[in-house]
Short mmCIF file of C-alpha atoms in Angstrom, two decimals:
data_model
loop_
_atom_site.label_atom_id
_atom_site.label_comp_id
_atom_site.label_asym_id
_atom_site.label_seq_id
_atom_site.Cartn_x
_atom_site.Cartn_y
_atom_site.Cartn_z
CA UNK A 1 0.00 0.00 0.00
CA UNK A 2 1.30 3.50 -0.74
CA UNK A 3 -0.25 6.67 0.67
CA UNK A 4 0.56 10.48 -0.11
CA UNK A 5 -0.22 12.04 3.50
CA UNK A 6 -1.28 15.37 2.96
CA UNK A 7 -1.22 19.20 5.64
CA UNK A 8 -2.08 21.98 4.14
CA UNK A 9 -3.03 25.67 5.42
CA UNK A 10 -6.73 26.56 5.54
CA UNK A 11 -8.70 27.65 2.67
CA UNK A 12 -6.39 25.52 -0.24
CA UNK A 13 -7.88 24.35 -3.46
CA UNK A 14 -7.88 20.79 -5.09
CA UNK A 15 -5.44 22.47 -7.52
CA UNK A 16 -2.69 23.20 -5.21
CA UNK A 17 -3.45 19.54 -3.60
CA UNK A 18 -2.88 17.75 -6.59
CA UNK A 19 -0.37 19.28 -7.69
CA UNK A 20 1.79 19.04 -4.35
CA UNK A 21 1.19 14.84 -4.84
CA UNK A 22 2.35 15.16 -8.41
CA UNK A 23 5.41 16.83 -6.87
CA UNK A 24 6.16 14.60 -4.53
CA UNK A 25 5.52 11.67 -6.87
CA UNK A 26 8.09 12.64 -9.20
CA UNK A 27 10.69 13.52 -6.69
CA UNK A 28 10.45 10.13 -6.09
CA UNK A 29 10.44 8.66 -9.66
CA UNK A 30 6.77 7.56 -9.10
CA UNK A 31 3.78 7.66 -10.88
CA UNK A 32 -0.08 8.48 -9.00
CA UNK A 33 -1.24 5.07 -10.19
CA UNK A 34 1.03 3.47 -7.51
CA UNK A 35 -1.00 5.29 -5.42
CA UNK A 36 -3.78 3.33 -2.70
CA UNK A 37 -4.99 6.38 -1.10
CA UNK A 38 -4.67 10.10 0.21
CA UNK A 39 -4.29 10.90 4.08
CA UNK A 40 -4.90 13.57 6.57
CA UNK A 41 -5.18 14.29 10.36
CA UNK A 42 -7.77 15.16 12.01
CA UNK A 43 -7.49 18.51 12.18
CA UNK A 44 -7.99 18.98 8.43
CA UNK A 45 -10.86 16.90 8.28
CA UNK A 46 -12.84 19.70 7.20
CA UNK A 47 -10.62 21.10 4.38
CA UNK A 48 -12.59 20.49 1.07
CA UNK A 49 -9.80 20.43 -1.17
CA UNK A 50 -8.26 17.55 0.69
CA UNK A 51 -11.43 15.50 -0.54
CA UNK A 52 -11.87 17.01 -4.20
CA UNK A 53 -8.69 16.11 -5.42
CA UNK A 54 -8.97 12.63 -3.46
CA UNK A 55 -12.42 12.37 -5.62
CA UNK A 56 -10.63 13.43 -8.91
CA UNK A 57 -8.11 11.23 -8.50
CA UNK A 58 -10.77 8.16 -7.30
CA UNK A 59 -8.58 7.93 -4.21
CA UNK A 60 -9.89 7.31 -1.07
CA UNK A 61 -9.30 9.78 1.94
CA UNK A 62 -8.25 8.15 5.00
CA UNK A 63 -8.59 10.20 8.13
CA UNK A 64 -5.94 10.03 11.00
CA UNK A 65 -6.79 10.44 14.41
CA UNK A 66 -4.72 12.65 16.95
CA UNK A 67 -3.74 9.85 18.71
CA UNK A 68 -2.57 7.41 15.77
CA UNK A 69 -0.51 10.50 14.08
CA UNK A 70 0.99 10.98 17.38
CA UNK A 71 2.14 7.16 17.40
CA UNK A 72 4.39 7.17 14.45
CA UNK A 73 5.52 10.87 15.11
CA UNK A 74 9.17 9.76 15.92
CA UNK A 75 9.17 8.12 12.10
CA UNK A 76 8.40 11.39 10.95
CA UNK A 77 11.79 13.53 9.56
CA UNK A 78 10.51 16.90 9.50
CA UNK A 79 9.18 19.52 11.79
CA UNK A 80 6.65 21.91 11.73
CA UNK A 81 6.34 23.91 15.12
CA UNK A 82 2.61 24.82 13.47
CA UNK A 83 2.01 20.99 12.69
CA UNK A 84 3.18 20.17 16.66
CA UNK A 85 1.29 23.29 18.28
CA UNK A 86 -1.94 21.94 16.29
CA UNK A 87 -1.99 18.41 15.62
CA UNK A 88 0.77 17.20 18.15
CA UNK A 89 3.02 15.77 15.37
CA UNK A 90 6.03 17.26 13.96
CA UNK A 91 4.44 16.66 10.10
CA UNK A 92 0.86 16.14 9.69
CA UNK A 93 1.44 15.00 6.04
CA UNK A 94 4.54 12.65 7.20
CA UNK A 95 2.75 11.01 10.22
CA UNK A 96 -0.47 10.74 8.00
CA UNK A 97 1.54 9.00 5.32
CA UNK A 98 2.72 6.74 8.07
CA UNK A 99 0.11 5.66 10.05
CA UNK A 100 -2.29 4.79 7.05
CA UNK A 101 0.16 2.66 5.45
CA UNK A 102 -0.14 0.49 8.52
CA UNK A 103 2.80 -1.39 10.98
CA UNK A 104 6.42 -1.00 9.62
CA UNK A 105 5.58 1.49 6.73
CA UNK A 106 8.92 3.90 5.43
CA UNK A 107 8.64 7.52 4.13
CA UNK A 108 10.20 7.75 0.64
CA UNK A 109 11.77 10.98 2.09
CA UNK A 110 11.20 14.23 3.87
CA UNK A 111 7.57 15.26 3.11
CA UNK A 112 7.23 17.64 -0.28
CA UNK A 113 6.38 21.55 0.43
CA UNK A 114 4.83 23.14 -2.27
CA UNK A 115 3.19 26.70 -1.39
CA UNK A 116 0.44 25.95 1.26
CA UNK A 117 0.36 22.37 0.38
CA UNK A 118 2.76 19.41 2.55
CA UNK A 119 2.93 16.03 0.74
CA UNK A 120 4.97 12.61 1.87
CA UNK A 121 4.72 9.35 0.38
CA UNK A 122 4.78 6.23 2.32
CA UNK A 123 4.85 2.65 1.46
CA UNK A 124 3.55 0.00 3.95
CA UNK A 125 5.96 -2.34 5.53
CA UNK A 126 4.95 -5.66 3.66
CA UNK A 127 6.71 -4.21 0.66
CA UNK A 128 10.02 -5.82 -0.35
#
């Protein structure tokens, strides 16, 4: 399973969400059809664009409670002191990644910024 975890600032579009995957994808050498699903915390739950692109891309949205982002925080390798102050993880988009692609899952790399838009791709731990 690969996810793109996703943090953003209020009031994005599906636009700038899409494109910050497509970033991170090719930074990676990937392509969004290795893709399983899009992830957030919590505290974005509400953020439309988060869902639109999801929809456009026929990716499901898995939501990340407080809690399970804080579990894999120490996986995470960046740091946001906005992400820690409001979601209690160092990288929403990082820990989301993480904890949706389940028990043993590895970031690709430091999570993608691209204006108000955080990406990281993570693949599950089952994965040769």
């Amino acid at each position: 399973m690969m996810v793109a975890g996703i943090g953003s600032r209020k009031g994005v579009t599906a636009g700038d969400v899409r494109a910050a995957i497509e970033t991170a994808l090719e930074a990676h050498g990937l392509t969004m059809t290795a893709l399983s699903a899009l992830a957030t915390g919590e505290i974005k739950r509400d953020e439309p664009a988060i869902f639109l692109a999801a929809r456009d891309l026929d990716l499901p949205v898995l939501v990340i409670s407080d809690a399970a982002l804080q579990s894999v925080s120490s996986g995470t390798v960046s740091r946001s002191d906005a992400s820690q102050a409001q979601a209690g993880t160092p990288s929403v988009s990082e820990a989301s990644a993480l904890a949706a692609a389940g028990k043993g899952a590895k970031l690709f790399g430091p999570r993608i910024v691209l204006g108000p838009v955080t990406c990281a791709i993570a693949i599950s731990g089952d994965v040769p």
